[in-house]
Structure formats: C-alpha cells, structure tokens
PDB file of C-alpha atoms in Angstrom:
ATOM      1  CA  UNK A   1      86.096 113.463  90.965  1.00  0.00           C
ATOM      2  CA  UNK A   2      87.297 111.143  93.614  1.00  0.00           C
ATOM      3  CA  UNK A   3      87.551 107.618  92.778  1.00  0.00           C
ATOM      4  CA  UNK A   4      84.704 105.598  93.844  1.00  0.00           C
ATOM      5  CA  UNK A   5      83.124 102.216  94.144  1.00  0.00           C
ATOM      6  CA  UNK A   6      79.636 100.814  93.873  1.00  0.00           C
ATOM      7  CA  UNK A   7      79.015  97.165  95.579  1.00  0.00           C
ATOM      8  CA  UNK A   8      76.128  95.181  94.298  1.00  0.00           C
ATOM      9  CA  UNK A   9      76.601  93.046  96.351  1.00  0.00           C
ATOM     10  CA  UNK A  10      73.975  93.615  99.252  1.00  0.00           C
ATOM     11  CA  UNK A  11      69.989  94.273  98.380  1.00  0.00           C
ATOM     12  CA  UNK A  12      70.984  98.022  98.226  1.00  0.00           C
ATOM     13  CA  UNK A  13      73.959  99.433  96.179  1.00  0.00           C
ATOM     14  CA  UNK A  14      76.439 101.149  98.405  1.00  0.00           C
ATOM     15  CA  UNK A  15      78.593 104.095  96.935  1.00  0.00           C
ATOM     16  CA  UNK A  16      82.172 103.949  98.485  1.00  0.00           C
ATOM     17  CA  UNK A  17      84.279 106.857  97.495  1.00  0.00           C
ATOM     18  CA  UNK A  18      87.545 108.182  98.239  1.00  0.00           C
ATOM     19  CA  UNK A  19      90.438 105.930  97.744  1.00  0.00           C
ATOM     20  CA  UNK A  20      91.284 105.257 101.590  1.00  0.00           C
ATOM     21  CA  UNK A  21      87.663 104.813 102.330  1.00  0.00           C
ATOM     22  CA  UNK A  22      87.790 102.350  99.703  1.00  0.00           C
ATOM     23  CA  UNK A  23      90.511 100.870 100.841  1.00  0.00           C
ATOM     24  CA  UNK A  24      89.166 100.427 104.127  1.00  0.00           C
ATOM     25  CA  UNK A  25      85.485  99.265 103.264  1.00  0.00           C
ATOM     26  CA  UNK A  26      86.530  96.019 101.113  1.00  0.00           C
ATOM     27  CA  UNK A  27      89.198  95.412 104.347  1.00  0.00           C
ATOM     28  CA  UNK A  28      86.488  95.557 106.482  1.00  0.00           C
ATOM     29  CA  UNK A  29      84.305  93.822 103.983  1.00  0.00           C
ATOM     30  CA  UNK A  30      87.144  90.728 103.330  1.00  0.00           C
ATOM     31  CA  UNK A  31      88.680  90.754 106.679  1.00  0.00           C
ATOM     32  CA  UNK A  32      91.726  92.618 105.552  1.00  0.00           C
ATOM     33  CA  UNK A  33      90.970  95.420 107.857  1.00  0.00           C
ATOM     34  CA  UNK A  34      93.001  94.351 111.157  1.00  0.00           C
ATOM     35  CA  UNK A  35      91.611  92.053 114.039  1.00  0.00           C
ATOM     36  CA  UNK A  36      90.782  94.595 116.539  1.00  0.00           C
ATOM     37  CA  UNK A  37      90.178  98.161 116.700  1.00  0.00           C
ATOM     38  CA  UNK A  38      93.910  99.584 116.695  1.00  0.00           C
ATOM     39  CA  UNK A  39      94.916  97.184 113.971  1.00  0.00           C
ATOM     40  CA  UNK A  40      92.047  98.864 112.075  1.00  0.00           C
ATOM     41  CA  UNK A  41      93.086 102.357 113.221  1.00  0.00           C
ATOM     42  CA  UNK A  42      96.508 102.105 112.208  1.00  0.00           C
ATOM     43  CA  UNK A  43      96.037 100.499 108.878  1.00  0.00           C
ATOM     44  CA  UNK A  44      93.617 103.764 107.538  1.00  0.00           C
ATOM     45  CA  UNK A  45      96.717 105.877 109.439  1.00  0.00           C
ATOM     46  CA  UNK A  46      99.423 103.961 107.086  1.00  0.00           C
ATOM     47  CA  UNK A  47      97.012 104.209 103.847  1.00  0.00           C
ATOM     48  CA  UNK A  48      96.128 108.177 104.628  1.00  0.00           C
ATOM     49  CA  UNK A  49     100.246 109.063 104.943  1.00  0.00           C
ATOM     50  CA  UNK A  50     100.600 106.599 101.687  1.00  0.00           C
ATOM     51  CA  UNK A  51      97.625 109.219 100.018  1.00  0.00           C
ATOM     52  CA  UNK A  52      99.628 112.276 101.413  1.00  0.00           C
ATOM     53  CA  UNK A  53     102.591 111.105  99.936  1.00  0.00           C
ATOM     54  CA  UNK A  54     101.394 110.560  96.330  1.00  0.00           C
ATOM     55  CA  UNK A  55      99.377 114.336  96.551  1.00  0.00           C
ATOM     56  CA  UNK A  56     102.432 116.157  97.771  1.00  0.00           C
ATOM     57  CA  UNK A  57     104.452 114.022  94.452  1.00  0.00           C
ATOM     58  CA  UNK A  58     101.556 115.520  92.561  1.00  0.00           C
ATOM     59  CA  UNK A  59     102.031 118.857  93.804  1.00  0.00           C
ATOM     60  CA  UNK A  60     106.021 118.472  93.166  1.00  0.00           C
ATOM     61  CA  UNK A  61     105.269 117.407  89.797  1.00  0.00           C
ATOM     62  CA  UNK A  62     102.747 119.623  88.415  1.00  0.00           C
ATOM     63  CA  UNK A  63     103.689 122.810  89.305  1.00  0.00           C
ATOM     64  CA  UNK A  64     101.416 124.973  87.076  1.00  0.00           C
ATOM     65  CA  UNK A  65      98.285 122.743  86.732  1.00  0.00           C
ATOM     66  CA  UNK A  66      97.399 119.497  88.339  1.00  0.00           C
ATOM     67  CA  UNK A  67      95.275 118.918  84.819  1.00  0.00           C
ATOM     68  CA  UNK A  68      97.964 119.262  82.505  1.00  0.00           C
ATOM     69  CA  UNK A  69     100.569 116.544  82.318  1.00  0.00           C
ATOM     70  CA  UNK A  70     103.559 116.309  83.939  1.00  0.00           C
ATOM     71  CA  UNK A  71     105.794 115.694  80.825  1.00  0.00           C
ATOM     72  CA  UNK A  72     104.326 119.224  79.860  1.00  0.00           C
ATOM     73  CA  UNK A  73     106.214 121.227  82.758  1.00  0.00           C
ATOM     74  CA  UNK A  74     108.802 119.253  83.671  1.00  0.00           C
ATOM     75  CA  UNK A  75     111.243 122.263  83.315  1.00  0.00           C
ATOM     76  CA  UNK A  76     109.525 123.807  86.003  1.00  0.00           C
ATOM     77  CA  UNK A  77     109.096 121.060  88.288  1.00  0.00           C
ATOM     78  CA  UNK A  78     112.349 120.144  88.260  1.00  0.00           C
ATOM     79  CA  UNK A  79     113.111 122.064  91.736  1.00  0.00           C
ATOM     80  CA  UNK A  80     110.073 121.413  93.345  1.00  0.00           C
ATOM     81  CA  UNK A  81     111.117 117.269  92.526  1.00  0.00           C
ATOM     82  CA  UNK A  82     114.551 117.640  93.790  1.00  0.00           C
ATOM     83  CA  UNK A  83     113.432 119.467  96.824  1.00  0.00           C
ATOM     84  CA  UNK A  84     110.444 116.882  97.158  1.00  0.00           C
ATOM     85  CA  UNK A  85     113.069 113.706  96.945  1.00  0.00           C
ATOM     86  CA  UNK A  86     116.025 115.354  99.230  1.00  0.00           C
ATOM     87  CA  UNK A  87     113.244 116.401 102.111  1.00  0.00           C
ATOM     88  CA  UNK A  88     109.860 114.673 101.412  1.00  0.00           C
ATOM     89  CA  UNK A  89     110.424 111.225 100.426  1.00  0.00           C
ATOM     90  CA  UNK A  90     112.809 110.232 103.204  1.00  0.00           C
ATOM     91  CA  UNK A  91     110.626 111.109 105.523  1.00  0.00           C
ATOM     92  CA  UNK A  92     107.511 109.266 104.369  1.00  0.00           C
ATOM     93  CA  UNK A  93     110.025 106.576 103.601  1.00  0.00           C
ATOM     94  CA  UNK A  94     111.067 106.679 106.996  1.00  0.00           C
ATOM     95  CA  UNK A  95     107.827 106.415 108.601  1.00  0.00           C
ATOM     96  CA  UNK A  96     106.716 103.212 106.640  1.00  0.00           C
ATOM     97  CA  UNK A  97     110.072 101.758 107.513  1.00  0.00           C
ATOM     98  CA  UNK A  98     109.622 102.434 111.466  1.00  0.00           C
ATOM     99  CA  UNK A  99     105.616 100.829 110.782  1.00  0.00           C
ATOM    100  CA  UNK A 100     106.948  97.948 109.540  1.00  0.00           C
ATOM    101  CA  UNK A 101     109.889  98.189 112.436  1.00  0.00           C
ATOM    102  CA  UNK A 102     107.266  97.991 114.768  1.00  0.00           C
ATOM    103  CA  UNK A 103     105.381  95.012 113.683  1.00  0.00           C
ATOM    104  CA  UNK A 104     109.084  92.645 113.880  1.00  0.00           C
ATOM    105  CA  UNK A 105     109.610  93.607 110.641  1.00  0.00           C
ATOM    106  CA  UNK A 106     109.697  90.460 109.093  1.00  0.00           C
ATOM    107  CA  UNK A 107     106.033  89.786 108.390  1.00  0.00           C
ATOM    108  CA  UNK A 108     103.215  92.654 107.602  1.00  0.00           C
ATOM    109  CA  UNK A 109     102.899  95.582 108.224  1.00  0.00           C
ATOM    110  CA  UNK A 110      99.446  95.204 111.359  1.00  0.00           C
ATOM    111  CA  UNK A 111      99.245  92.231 112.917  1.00  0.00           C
ATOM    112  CA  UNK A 112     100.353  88.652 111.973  1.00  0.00           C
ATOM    113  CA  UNK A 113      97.939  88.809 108.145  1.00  0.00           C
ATOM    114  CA  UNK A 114      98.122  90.896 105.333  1.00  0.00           C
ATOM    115  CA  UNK A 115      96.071  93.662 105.097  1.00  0.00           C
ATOM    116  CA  UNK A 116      95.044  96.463 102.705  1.00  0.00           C
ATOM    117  CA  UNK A 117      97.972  98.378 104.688  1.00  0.00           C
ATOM    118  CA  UNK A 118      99.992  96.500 103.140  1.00  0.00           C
ATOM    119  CA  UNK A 119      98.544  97.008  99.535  1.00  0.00           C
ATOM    120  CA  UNK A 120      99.257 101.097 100.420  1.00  0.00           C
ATOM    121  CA  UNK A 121     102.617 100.609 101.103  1.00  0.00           C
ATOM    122  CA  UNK A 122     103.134  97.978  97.669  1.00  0.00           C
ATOM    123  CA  UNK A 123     101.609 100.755  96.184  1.00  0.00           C
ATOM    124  CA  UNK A 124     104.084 103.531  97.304  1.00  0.00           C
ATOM    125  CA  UNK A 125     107.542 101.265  96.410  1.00  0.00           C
ATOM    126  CA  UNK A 126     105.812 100.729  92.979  1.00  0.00           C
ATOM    127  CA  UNK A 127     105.483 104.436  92.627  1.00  0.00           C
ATOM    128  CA  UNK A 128     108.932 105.248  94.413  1.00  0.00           C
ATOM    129  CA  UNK A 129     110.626 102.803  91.951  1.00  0.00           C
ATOM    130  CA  UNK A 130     109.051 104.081  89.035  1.00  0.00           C
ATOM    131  CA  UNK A 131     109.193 107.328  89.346  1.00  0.00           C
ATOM    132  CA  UNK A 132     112.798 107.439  90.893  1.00  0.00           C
ATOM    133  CA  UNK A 133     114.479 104.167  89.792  1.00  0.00           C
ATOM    134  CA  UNK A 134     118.126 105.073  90.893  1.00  0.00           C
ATOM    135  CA  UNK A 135     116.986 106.790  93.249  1.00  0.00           C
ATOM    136  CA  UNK A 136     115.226 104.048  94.823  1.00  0.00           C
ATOM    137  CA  UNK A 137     118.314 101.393  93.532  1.00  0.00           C
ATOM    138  CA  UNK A 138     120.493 103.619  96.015  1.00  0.00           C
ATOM    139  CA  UNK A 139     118.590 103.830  98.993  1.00  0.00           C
ATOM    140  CA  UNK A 140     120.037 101.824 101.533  1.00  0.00           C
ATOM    141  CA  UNK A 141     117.530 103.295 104.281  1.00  0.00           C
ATOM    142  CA  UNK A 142     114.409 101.177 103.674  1.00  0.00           C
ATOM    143  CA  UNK A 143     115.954  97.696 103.908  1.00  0.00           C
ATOM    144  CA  UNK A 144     112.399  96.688 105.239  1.00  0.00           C
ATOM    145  CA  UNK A 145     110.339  97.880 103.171  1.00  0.00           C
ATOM    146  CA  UNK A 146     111.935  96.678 100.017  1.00  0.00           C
ATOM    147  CA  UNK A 147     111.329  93.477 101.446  1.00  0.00           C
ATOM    148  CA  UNK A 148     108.290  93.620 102.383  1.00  0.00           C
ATOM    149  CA  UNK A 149     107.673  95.054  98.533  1.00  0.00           C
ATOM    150  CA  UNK A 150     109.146  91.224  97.872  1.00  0.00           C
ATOM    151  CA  UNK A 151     107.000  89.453  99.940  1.00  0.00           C
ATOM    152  CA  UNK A 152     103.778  91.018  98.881  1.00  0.00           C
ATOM    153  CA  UNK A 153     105.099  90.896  95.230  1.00  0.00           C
ATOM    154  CA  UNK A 154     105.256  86.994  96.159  1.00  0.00           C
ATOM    155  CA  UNK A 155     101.714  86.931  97.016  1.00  0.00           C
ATOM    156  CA  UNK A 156      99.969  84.610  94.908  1.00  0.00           C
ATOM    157  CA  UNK A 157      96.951  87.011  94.241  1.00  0.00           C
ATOM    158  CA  UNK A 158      98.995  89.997  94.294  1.00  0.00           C
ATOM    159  CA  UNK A 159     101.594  88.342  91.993  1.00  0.00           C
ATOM    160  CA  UNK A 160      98.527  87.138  89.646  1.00  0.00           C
ATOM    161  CA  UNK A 161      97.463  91.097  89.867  1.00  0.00           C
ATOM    162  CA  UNK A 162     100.609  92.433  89.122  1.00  0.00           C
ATOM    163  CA  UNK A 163     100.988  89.870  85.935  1.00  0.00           C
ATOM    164  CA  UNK A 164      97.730  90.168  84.554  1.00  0.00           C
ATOM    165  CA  UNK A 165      96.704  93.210  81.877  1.00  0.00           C
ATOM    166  CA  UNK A 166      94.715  95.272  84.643  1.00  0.00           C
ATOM    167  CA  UNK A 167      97.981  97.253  85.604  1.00  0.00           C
ATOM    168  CA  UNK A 168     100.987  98.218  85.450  1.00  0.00           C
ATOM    169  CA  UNK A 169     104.375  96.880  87.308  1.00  0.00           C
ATOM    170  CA  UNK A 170     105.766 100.639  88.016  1.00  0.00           C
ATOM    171  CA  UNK A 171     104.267 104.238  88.164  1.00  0.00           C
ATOM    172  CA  UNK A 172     106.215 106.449  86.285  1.00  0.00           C
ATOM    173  CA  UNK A 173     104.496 110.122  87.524  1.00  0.00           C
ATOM    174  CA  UNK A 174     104.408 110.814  90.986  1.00  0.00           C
ATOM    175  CA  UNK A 175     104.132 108.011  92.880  1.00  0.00           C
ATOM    176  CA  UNK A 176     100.687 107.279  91.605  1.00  0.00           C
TER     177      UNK A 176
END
C-alpha cells in the first residue's frame, strides 16, 4: 500500500496518501508549497520526476519481484543497473540540474525559500550517493545539485533530521 498520512490536526482527520500528495499537502499546509500557482506547479513536477526516478531504480533493481529483496537477485539485475546508470540516471540528473539552473542556481530550487522541492531532490542525491557512491564521487555533471545537497544538508532542521535516529544518511537500494 501507498504510504499515507493522517492529520489530527483539524476537527476531522484527513487521510493524505501517496508520497507526492504528501509531499505537497504539508507544503501547502506549512507554506513550503511555492508562493504562487507555478511555484506550486513546478514543485509537484520536480517531486513526481524525483518518484519516477526511484520506481524506474526499483524496476532496475528487482528484476524478478519487486517483493523480494534486491540483495536476492542482484545477479540478474546487474544489466538492467548498468543500463539504468549509463542511460537513466543522467538524464533525471540532468533535469534537476537544469531546475536548479533555472532558479540562478545558487539558492533553491522554486522561488527565493525552500520548499518540499527541495526535500525531493535531497532525497534523490541521498539515494544517488548511496546507492552509487563512485559513481556519484565521479560525476562532474551535477555541480549544482551537489551543492544544493550541501546547502539543504546545512539546514538547521534538515541537519537536526538527518542527525537524529529517525533515518538514515544514505539509501543503499535504489535510490529510495
């Protein structure tokens, strides 16, 4: 089942699922959403790509069964990976790099504040760098988005998040 989310916080529960729609409800719902219509267009187009990306790593890296761990076939994922990383990957990587391009590149990813686009694309260098450390180490193509992976790193909540025992620094399978 898709992820999903349940906020108490009104007089009725609301049941938010899917992790884009997610995303984009608690933007909306703590202004991290975008100021204006486009802003708010563009940052569920940025978080969608991010989710296509990490289902077509799934697909690379489960090759038999989605359910059945990827340490369990990764003989036979082994060309669908390579293929994934030599075709795939630069591509998506490209396209978060031009995003970020188009916003002066210097700041975030919408606008002139951080918003949950910007969590989507933390979220896919945490996945690219743990699931393809050298891989990621060697890529000299994405010079703004590892630094925009720095600056949200350097976010104090974010950085309090990332320390803290509710995750994990890196993804190791498929860019989840």
């Amino acid at each position: 089942f898709p992820p999903a989310l349940v906020d108490k916080s009104g007089a009725s529960p609301i049941v938010v699922s899917q992790l884009p729609n997610i995303m984009h409800y608690l933007g909306e719902k703590h202004g991290l959403a975008g100021n204006n219509p486009a802003e708010r267009s563009r940052a569920l187009q940025i978080t969608l790509t991010y989710c296509d990306l990490v289902s077509e790593a799934m697909k690379a890296a489960h090759p038999i069964d989605s359910a059945m761990p990827a340490k369990d076939q990764e003989k036979e994922a082994e060309p669908h990976i390579k293929k994934f990383m030599e075709t795939r990957v630069p591509r998506f990587l490209a396209f978060f790099e031009e995003a970020l391009e188009l916003n002066g590149g210097r700041g975030y990813v919408i606008g002139d504040r951080i918003t949950y686009a910007d969590v989507s694309l933390l979220m896919v260098m945490r996945g690219y760098k743990g699931t393809a450390p050298e891989h990621y180490a060697q890529n000299d193509n994405i010079p703004l988005l590892k630094a925009h992976e720095q600056r949200m790193r350097a976010e104090p909540r974010i950085k309090a998040f990332l320390q803290s025992d509710r995750t994990v620094d890196h993804f190791y399978d498929s860019f989840s």
